[in-house]
Amino acid sequence: MQENKVNQNINKILDFWFGDVQKLKLNNVNSSMMLWFSGYPEIDQLIDNKFRKLIEKAILGHFDIWMKTPEGCLALIILLDQFPLNIFRNQARSFTVCHMALPYALTAIKLGYDKLLSQQKKSFIYLPLEHAEDINLQNLSVELYSKEYENSSPAERQFCKINLDYALKHKRVIELFGRFPNRNKILGRISTKSELEFLEREGAGF
């Protein structure tokens, strides 16, 4: 009974996050990109309504058992790394919770879970590395996304190129500042002059 509940929760997360993209070619994922990265208030509220209780339990470590399978690990990473950016948008908590996904992502990579997942799914295993204010993790992020791009099929290439481009942009910011300046205000950090100049550029906050 407990195992059925575990699988139900994992499937609920993955079906919501990947439901449309699984029916589409990788070179036509616009609807999923909108869900994943648009930042629309309606999407934030939908995720809040559907998944807040699961997020709170994941924060307390109640779902560590999910690490037994690649799909469970992926669902846990999405729960901690992606959904908090929606439901805690513009709050410091969004970043503190996201940071909790990092050990799970590193474990997934160590166990080779990423190699057992589809192209679009494994990209979310790597995102906690991209979100980290740590140059070593940024280097690993770029290394992994580069390999995926190099090994991608023609149908996958555009999707993998987008992922790699964003990984390179994140790495460049950490190389320049050692942190993401767009987080400074939310986290109560004082921005330097060079960071303020950077933030004035279009697209500086990803």
PDB file of C-alpha atoms in Angstrom:
ATOM      1  CA  MET A   1       0.000   0.000   0.000  1.00  0.00           C
ATOM      2  CA  GLN A   2       2.813   2.389   0.932  1.00  0.00           C
ATOM      3  CA  GLU A   3       4.699   1.496  -2.255  1.00  0.00           C
ATOM      4  CA  ASN A   4       1.590   2.279  -4.306  1.00  0.00           C
ATOM      5  CA  LYS A   5       1.350   5.701  -2.638  1.00  0.00           C
ATOM      6  CA  VAL A   6       5.018   6.365  -3.380  1.00  0.00           C
ATOM      7  CA  ASN A   7       4.539   5.487  -7.043  1.00  0.00           C
ATOM      8  CA  GLN A   8       1.374   7.596  -7.237  1.00  0.00           C
ATOM      9  CA  ASN A   9       3.218  10.672  -5.970  1.00  0.00           C
ATOM     10  CA  ILE A  10       6.187  10.115  -8.277  1.00  0.00           C
ATOM     11  CA  ASN A  11       3.899   9.629 -11.278  1.00  0.00           C
ATOM     12  CA  LYS A  12       1.838  12.671 -10.305  1.00  0.00           C
ATOM     13  CA  ILE A  13       4.933  14.875 -10.460  1.00  0.00           C
ATOM     14  CA  LEU A  14       6.410  13.403 -13.646  1.00  0.00           C
ATOM     15  CA  ASP A  15       3.082  13.291 -15.502  1.00  0.00           C
ATOM     16  CA  PHE A  16       2.486  16.945 -14.677  1.00  0.00           C
ATOM     17  CA  TRP A  17       5.998  18.091 -15.598  1.00  0.00           C
ATOM     18  CA  PHE A  18       6.568  15.956 -18.695  1.00  0.00           C
ATOM     19  CA  GLY A  19       3.072  14.983 -19.827  1.00  0.00           C
ATOM     20  CA  ASP A  20       2.980  17.116 -22.946  1.00  0.00           C
ATOM     21  CA  VAL A  21       6.610  16.819 -23.962  1.00  0.00           C
ATOM     22  CA  GLN A  22       6.432  13.030 -23.954  1.00  0.00           C
ATOM     23  CA  LYS A  23       3.891  13.253 -26.769  1.00  0.00           C
ATOM     24  CA  LEU A  24       6.014  15.653 -28.819  1.00  0.00           C
ATOM     25  CA  LYS A  25       9.267  15.642 -30.730  1.00  0.00           C
ATOM     26  CA  LEU A  26      12.175  17.251 -28.869  1.00  0.00           C
ATOM     27  CA  ASN A  27      12.373  19.973 -31.502  1.00  0.00           C
ATOM     28  CA  ASN A  28       8.843  21.107 -30.617  1.00  0.00           C
ATOM     29  CA  VAL A  29       8.665  21.579 -26.844  1.00  0.00           C
ATOM     30  CA  ASN A  30       7.302  25.118 -26.683  1.00  0.00           C
ATOM     31  CA  SER A  31       4.308  24.225 -24.523  1.00  0.00           C
ATOM     32  CA  SER A  32       6.530  22.448 -22.018  1.00  0.00           C
ATOM     33  CA  MET A  33       9.064  25.291 -22.003  1.00  0.00           C
ATOM     34  CA  MET A  34       6.179  27.578 -21.085  1.00  0.00           C
ATOM     35  CA  LEU A  35       5.272  25.347 -18.160  1.00  0.00           C
ATOM     36  CA  TRP A  36       8.872  24.953 -17.042  1.00  0.00           C
ATOM     37  CA  PHE A  37      10.280  28.456 -17.384  1.00  0.00           C
ATOM     38  CA  SER A  38       7.655  31.120 -18.198  1.00  0.00           C
ATOM     39  CA  GLY A  39       7.010  32.323 -14.651  1.00  0.00           C
ATOM     40  CA  TYR A  40       3.323  32.955 -15.266  1.00  0.00           C
ATOM     41  CA  PRO A  41       1.408  33.550 -11.983  1.00  0.00           C
ATOM     42  CA  GLU A  42      -1.253  31.068 -13.096  1.00  0.00           C
ATOM     43  CA  ILE A  43       1.357  28.313 -13.390  1.00  0.00           C
ATOM     44  CA  ASP A  44       2.872  29.240 -10.033  1.00  0.00           C
ATOM     45  CA  GLN A  45      -0.539  28.977  -8.401  1.00  0.00           C
ATOM     46  CA  LEU A  46      -1.301  25.678 -10.099  1.00  0.00           C
ATOM     47  CA  ILE A  47       1.942  24.155  -8.823  1.00  0.00           C
ATOM     48  CA  ASP A  48       1.267  25.572  -5.366  1.00  0.00           C
ATOM     49  CA  ASN A  49      -2.186  24.002  -5.289  1.00  0.00           C
ATOM     50  CA  LYS A  50      -1.007  20.628  -6.554  1.00  0.00           C
ATOM     51  CA  PHE A  51       2.337  20.149  -4.863  1.00  0.00           C
ATOM     52  CA  ARG A  52       2.933  22.381  -1.814  1.00  0.00           C
ATOM     53  CA  LYS A  53       2.191  19.574   0.663  1.00  0.00           C
ATOM     54  CA  LEU A  54       4.611  17.255  -1.127  1.00  0.00           C
ATOM     55  CA  ILE A  55       7.303  19.950  -1.175  1.00  0.00           C
ATOM     56  CA  GLU A  56       6.995  20.504   2.566  1.00  0.00           C
ATOM     57  CA  LYS A  57       7.376  16.760   3.162  1.00  0.00           C
ATOM     58  CA  ALA A  58      10.361  16.571   0.808  1.00  0.00           C
ATOM     59  CA  ILE A  59      12.040  19.410   2.717  1.00  0.00           C
ATOM     60  CA  LEU A  60      11.772  17.293   5.868  1.00  0.00           C
ATOM     61  CA  GLY A  61      13.400  14.333   4.108  1.00  0.00           C
ATOM     62  CA  HIS A  62      10.266  12.198   4.051  1.00  0.00           C
ATOM     63  CA  PHE A  63      10.823  11.132   0.439  1.00  0.00           C
ATOM     64  CA  ASP A  64      14.458  10.017   0.541  1.00  0.00           C
ATOM     65  CA  ILE A  65      13.200   6.511  -0.238  1.00  0.00           C
ATOM     66  CA  TRP A  66      12.444   7.808  -3.748  1.00  0.00           C
ATOM     67  CA  MET A  67      16.197   7.692  -4.429  1.00  0.00           C
ATOM     68  CA  LYS A  68      15.895   3.954  -5.044  1.00  0.00           C
ATOM     69  CA  THR A  69      14.886   4.543  -8.689  1.00  0.00           C
ATOM     70  CA  PRO A  70      15.902   7.020 -11.422  1.00  0.00           C
ATOM     71  CA  GLU A  71      12.295   8.210 -11.825  1.00  0.00           C
ATOM     72  CA  GLY A  72      11.839   8.675  -8.086  1.00  0.00           C
ATOM     73  CA  CYS A  73      15.093  10.597  -7.829  1.00  0.00           C
ATOM     74  CA  LEU A  74      14.069  12.815 -10.741  1.00  0.00           C
ATOM     75  CA  ALA A  75      10.687  13.524  -9.148  1.00  0.00           C
ATOM     76  CA  LEU A  76      12.376  14.461  -5.867  1.00  0.00           C
ATOM     77  CA  ILE A  77      14.785  16.815  -7.646  1.00  0.00           C
ATOM     78  CA  ILE A  78      11.917  18.520  -9.489  1.00  0.00           C
ATOM     79  CA  LEU A  79      10.024  18.808  -6.206  1.00  0.00           C
ATOM     80  CA  LEU A  80      12.963  20.564  -4.515  1.00  0.00           C
ATOM     81  CA  ASP A  81      14.733  22.356  -7.374  1.00  0.00           C
ATOM     82  CA  GLN A  82      11.951  23.447  -9.741  1.00  0.00           C
ATOM     83  CA  PHE A  83       8.658  23.781  -7.890  1.00  0.00           C
ATOM     84  CA  PRO A  84      10.070  26.067  -5.136  1.00  0.00           C
ATOM     85  CA  LEU A  85      11.025  28.590  -7.830  1.00  0.00           C
ATOM     86  CA  ASN A  86       7.329  28.735  -8.669  1.00  0.00           C
ATOM     87  CA  ILE A  87       5.594  28.683  -5.309  1.00  0.00           C
ATOM     88  CA  PHE A  88       8.227  30.742  -3.443  1.00  0.00           C
ATOM     89  CA  ARG A  89       8.948  33.099  -6.340  1.00  0.00           C
ATOM     90  CA  ASN A  90      10.813  36.264  -5.285  1.00  0.00           C
ATOM     91  CA  GLN A  91      11.344  34.830  -1.806  1.00  0.00           C
ATOM     92  CA  ALA A  92      14.651  33.798  -0.240  1.00  0.00           C
ATOM     93  CA  ARG A  93      13.133  30.418   0.526  1.00  0.00           C
ATOM     94  CA  SER A  94      13.023  29.559  -3.174  1.00  0.00           C
ATOM     95  CA  PHE A  95      16.822  29.409  -3.227  1.00  0.00           C
ATOM     96  CA  THR A  96      17.336  27.763   0.157  1.00  0.00           C
ATOM     97  CA  VAL A  97      14.983  24.938  -0.802  1.00  0.00           C
ATOM     98  CA  CYS A  98      16.518  24.590  -4.277  1.00  0.00           C
ATOM     99  CA  HIS A  99      19.918  24.118  -2.659  1.00  0.00           C
ATOM    100  CA  MET A 100      18.524  21.045  -0.912  1.00  0.00           C
ATOM    101  CA  ALA A 101      18.182  19.321  -4.298  1.00  0.00           C
ATOM    102  CA  LEU A 102      21.927  19.404  -4.943  1.00  0.00           C
ATOM    103  CA  PRO A 103      22.952  16.283  -2.951  1.00  0.00           C
ATOM    104  CA  TYR A 104      20.216  14.294  -4.673  1.00  0.00           C
ATOM    105  CA  ALA A 105      21.410  15.457  -8.096  1.00  0.00           C
ATOM    106  CA  LEU A 106      25.023  14.563  -7.340  1.00  0.00           C
ATOM    107  CA  THR A 107      23.958  11.154  -6.053  1.00  0.00           C
ATOM    108  CA  ALA A 108      21.858  10.564  -9.176  1.00  0.00           C
ATOM    109  CA  ILE A 109      24.854  11.343 -11.388  1.00  0.00           C
ATOM    110  CA  LYS A 110      27.143   9.124  -9.300  1.00  0.00           C
ATOM    111  CA  LEU A 111      24.666   6.243  -9.595  1.00  0.00           C
ATOM    112  CA  GLY A 112      24.299   6.781 -13.354  1.00  0.00           C
ATOM    113  CA  TYR A 113      20.584   7.522 -13.105  1.00  0.00           C
ATOM    114  CA  ASP A 114      20.917  10.297 -15.673  1.00  0.00           C
ATOM    115  CA  LYS A 115      22.032   7.769 -18.300  1.00  0.00           C
ATOM    116  CA  LEU A 116      18.812   5.801 -17.794  1.00  0.00           C
ATOM    117  CA  LEU A 117      16.507   8.760 -18.455  1.00  0.00           C
ATOM    118  CA  SER A 118      15.310  10.434 -21.648  1.00  0.00           C
ATOM    119  CA  GLN A 119      16.987  13.585 -22.924  1.00  0.00           C
ATOM    120  CA  GLN A 120      14.479  16.047 -21.503  1.00  0.00           C
ATOM    121  CA  LYS A 121      14.281  14.254 -18.156  1.00  0.00           C
ATOM    122  CA  LYS A 122      18.015  14.017 -17.522  1.00  0.00           C
ATOM    123  CA  SER A 123      18.359  17.756 -18.128  1.00  0.00           C
ATOM    124  CA  PHE A 124      16.489  18.328 -14.862  1.00  0.00           C
ATOM    125  CA  ILE A 125      18.930  16.073 -13.015  1.00  0.00           C
ATOM    126  CA  TYR A 126      21.660  18.551 -13.985  1.00  0.00           C
ATOM    127  CA  LEU A 127      19.810  21.800 -13.203  1.00  0.00           C
ATOM    128  CA  PRO A 128      20.699  21.912  -9.476  1.00  0.00           C
ATOM    129  CA  LEU A 129      24.345  22.148 -10.571  1.00  0.00           C
ATOM    130  CA  GLU A 130      23.499  25.063 -12.837  1.00  0.00           C
ATOM    131  CA  HIS A 131      21.674  26.787  -9.974  1.00  0.00           C
ATOM    132  CA  ALA A 132      24.654  26.498  -7.597  1.00  0.00           C
ATOM    133  CA  GLU A 133      26.875  29.452  -6.722  1.00  0.00           C
ATOM    134  CA  ASP A 134      29.956  27.256  -6.985  1.00  0.00           C
ATOM    135  CA  ILE A 135      32.342  27.307  -9.925  1.00  0.00           C
ATOM    136  CA  ASN A 136      33.233  23.609  -9.607  1.00  0.00           C
ATOM    137  CA  LEU A 137      29.574  22.650  -9.875  1.00  0.00           C
ATOM    138  CA  GLN A 138      29.163  25.079 -12.773  1.00  0.00           C
ATOM    139  CA  ASN A 139      32.052  23.373 -14.561  1.00  0.00           C
ATOM    140  CA  LEU A 140      30.400  19.998 -14.017  1.00  0.00           C
ATOM    141  CA  SER A 141      27.099  21.385 -15.296  1.00  0.00           C
ATOM    142  CA  VAL A 142      28.702  22.599 -18.522  1.00  0.00           C
ATOM    143  CA  GLU A 143      30.577  19.313 -18.915  1.00  0.00           C
ATOM    144  CA  LEU A 144      27.381  17.269 -18.626  1.00  0.00           C
ATOM    145  CA  TYR A 145      25.284  19.491 -20.879  1.00  0.00           C
ATOM    146  CA  SER A 146      28.128  19.565 -23.428  1.00  0.00           C
ATOM    147  CA  LYS A 147      28.204  15.769 -23.555  1.00  0.00           C
ATOM    148  CA  GLU A 148      24.466  15.660 -24.060  1.00  0.00           C
ATOM    149  CA  TYR A 149      24.709  18.133 -26.921  1.00  0.00           C
ATOM    150  CA  GLU A 150      27.597  16.260 -28.558  1.00  0.00           C
ATOM    151  CA  ASN A 151      25.728  12.958 -28.344  1.00  0.00           C
ATOM    152  CA  SER A 152      22.309  14.296 -29.323  1.00  0.00           C
ATOM    153  CA  SER A 153      20.354  13.179 -32.360  1.00  0.00           C
ATOM    154  CA  PRO A 154      19.184  15.746 -34.939  1.00  0.00           C
ATOM    155  CA  ALA A 155      15.742  15.778 -33.304  1.00  0.00           C
ATOM    156  CA  GLU A 156      17.286  16.448 -29.898  1.00  0.00           C
ATOM    157  CA  ARG A 157      19.857  19.016 -30.987  1.00  0.00           C
ATOM    158  CA  GLN A 158      17.865  22.213 -30.544  1.00  0.00           C
ATOM    159  CA  PHE A 159      16.706  21.236 -27.066  1.00  0.00           C
ATOM    160  CA  CYS A 160      20.237  20.266 -26.021  1.00  0.00           C
ATOM    161  CA  LYS A 161      21.691  23.473 -27.498  1.00  0.00           C
ATOM    162  CA  ILE A 162      19.302  25.585 -25.417  1.00  0.00           C
ATOM    163  CA  ASN A 163      20.327  23.691 -22.286  1.00  0.00           C
ATOM    164  CA  LEU A 164      24.030  24.085 -23.033  1.00  0.00           C
ATOM    165  CA  ASP A 165      23.707  27.793 -23.798  1.00  0.00           C
ATOM    166  CA  TYR A 166      22.024  28.431 -20.447  1.00  0.00           C
ATOM    167  CA  ALA A 167      24.623  26.352 -18.620  1.00  0.00           C
ATOM    168  CA  LEU A 168      27.392  28.433 -20.201  1.00  0.00           C
ATOM    169  CA  LYS A 169      25.623  31.679 -19.258  1.00  0.00           C
ATOM    170  CA  HIS A 170      25.248  30.585 -15.644  1.00  0.00           C
ATOM    171  CA  LYS A 171      28.895  29.531 -15.487  1.00  0.00           C
ATOM    172  CA  ARG A 172      30.027  32.864 -16.911  1.00  0.00           C
ATOM    173  CA  VAL A 173      28.133  34.788 -14.220  1.00  0.00           C
ATOM    174  CA  ILE A 174      29.744  32.726 -11.459  1.00  0.00           C
ATOM    175  CA  GLU A 175      33.152  33.236 -13.084  1.00  0.00           C
ATOM    176  CA  LEU A 176      32.566  36.991 -13.010  1.00  0.00           C
ATOM    177  CA  PHE A 177      30.961  37.455  -9.604  1.00  0.00           C
ATOM    178  CA  GLY A 178      31.131  34.210  -7.651  1.00  0.00           C
ATOM    179  CA  ARG A 179      27.369  34.450  -7.169  1.00  0.00           C
ATOM    180  CA  PHE A 180      24.182  35.311  -9.059  1.00  0.00           C
ATOM    181  CA  PRO A 181      23.605  39.062  -8.682  1.00  0.00           C
ATOM    182  CA  ASN A 182      19.889  38.730  -9.487  1.00  0.00           C
ATOM    183  CA  ARG A 183      19.493  36.930  -6.137  1.00  0.00           C
ATOM    184  CA  ASN A 184      21.123  39.692  -4.096  1.00  0.00           C
ATOM    185  CA  LYS A 185      18.050  41.762  -3.311  1.00  0.00           C
ATOM    186  CA  ILE A 186      15.924  38.742  -2.403  1.00  0.00           C
ATOM    187  CA  LEU A 187      18.669  37.319  -0.167  1.00  0.00           C
ATOM    188  CA  GLY A 188      19.460  40.665   1.459  1.00  0.00           C
ATOM    189  CA  ARG A 189      22.909  40.884  -0.106  1.00  0.00           C
ATOM    190  CA  ILE A 190      24.502  44.188  -1.088  1.00  0.00           C
ATOM    191  CA  SER A 191      25.314  44.388  -4.795  1.00  0.00           C
ATOM    192  CA  THR A 192      28.632  45.712  -5.999  1.00  0.00           C
ATOM    193  CA  LYS A 193      28.858  48.416  -8.646  1.00  0.00           C
ATOM    194  CA  SER A 194      29.788  45.876 -11.309  1.00  0.00           C
ATOM    195  CA  GLU A 195      26.866  43.666 -10.296  1.00  0.00           C
ATOM    196  CA  LEU A 196      24.446  46.584 -10.540  1.00  0.00           C
ATOM    197  CA  GLU A 197      25.768  47.380 -14.009  1.00  0.00           C
ATOM    198  CA  PHE A 198      25.331  43.738 -14.963  1.00  0.00           C
ATOM    199  CA  LEU A 199      21.743  43.679 -13.681  1.00  0.00           C
ATOM    200  CA  GLU A 200      20.854  46.597 -15.949  1.00  0.00           C
ATOM    201  CA  ARG A 201      21.496  44.441 -18.995  1.00  0.00           C
ATOM    202  CA  GLU A 202      18.577  42.728 -20.662  1.00  0.00           C
ATOM    203  CA  GLY A 203      18.280  39.091 -19.647  1.00  0.00           C
ATOM    204  CA  ALA A 204      20.801  39.375 -16.821  1.00  0.00           C
ATOM    205  CA  GLY A 205      18.520  37.536 -14.420  1.00  0.00           C
ATOM    206  CA  PHE A 206      17.929  34.599 -16.778  1.00  0.00           C
TER     207      PHE A 206
END
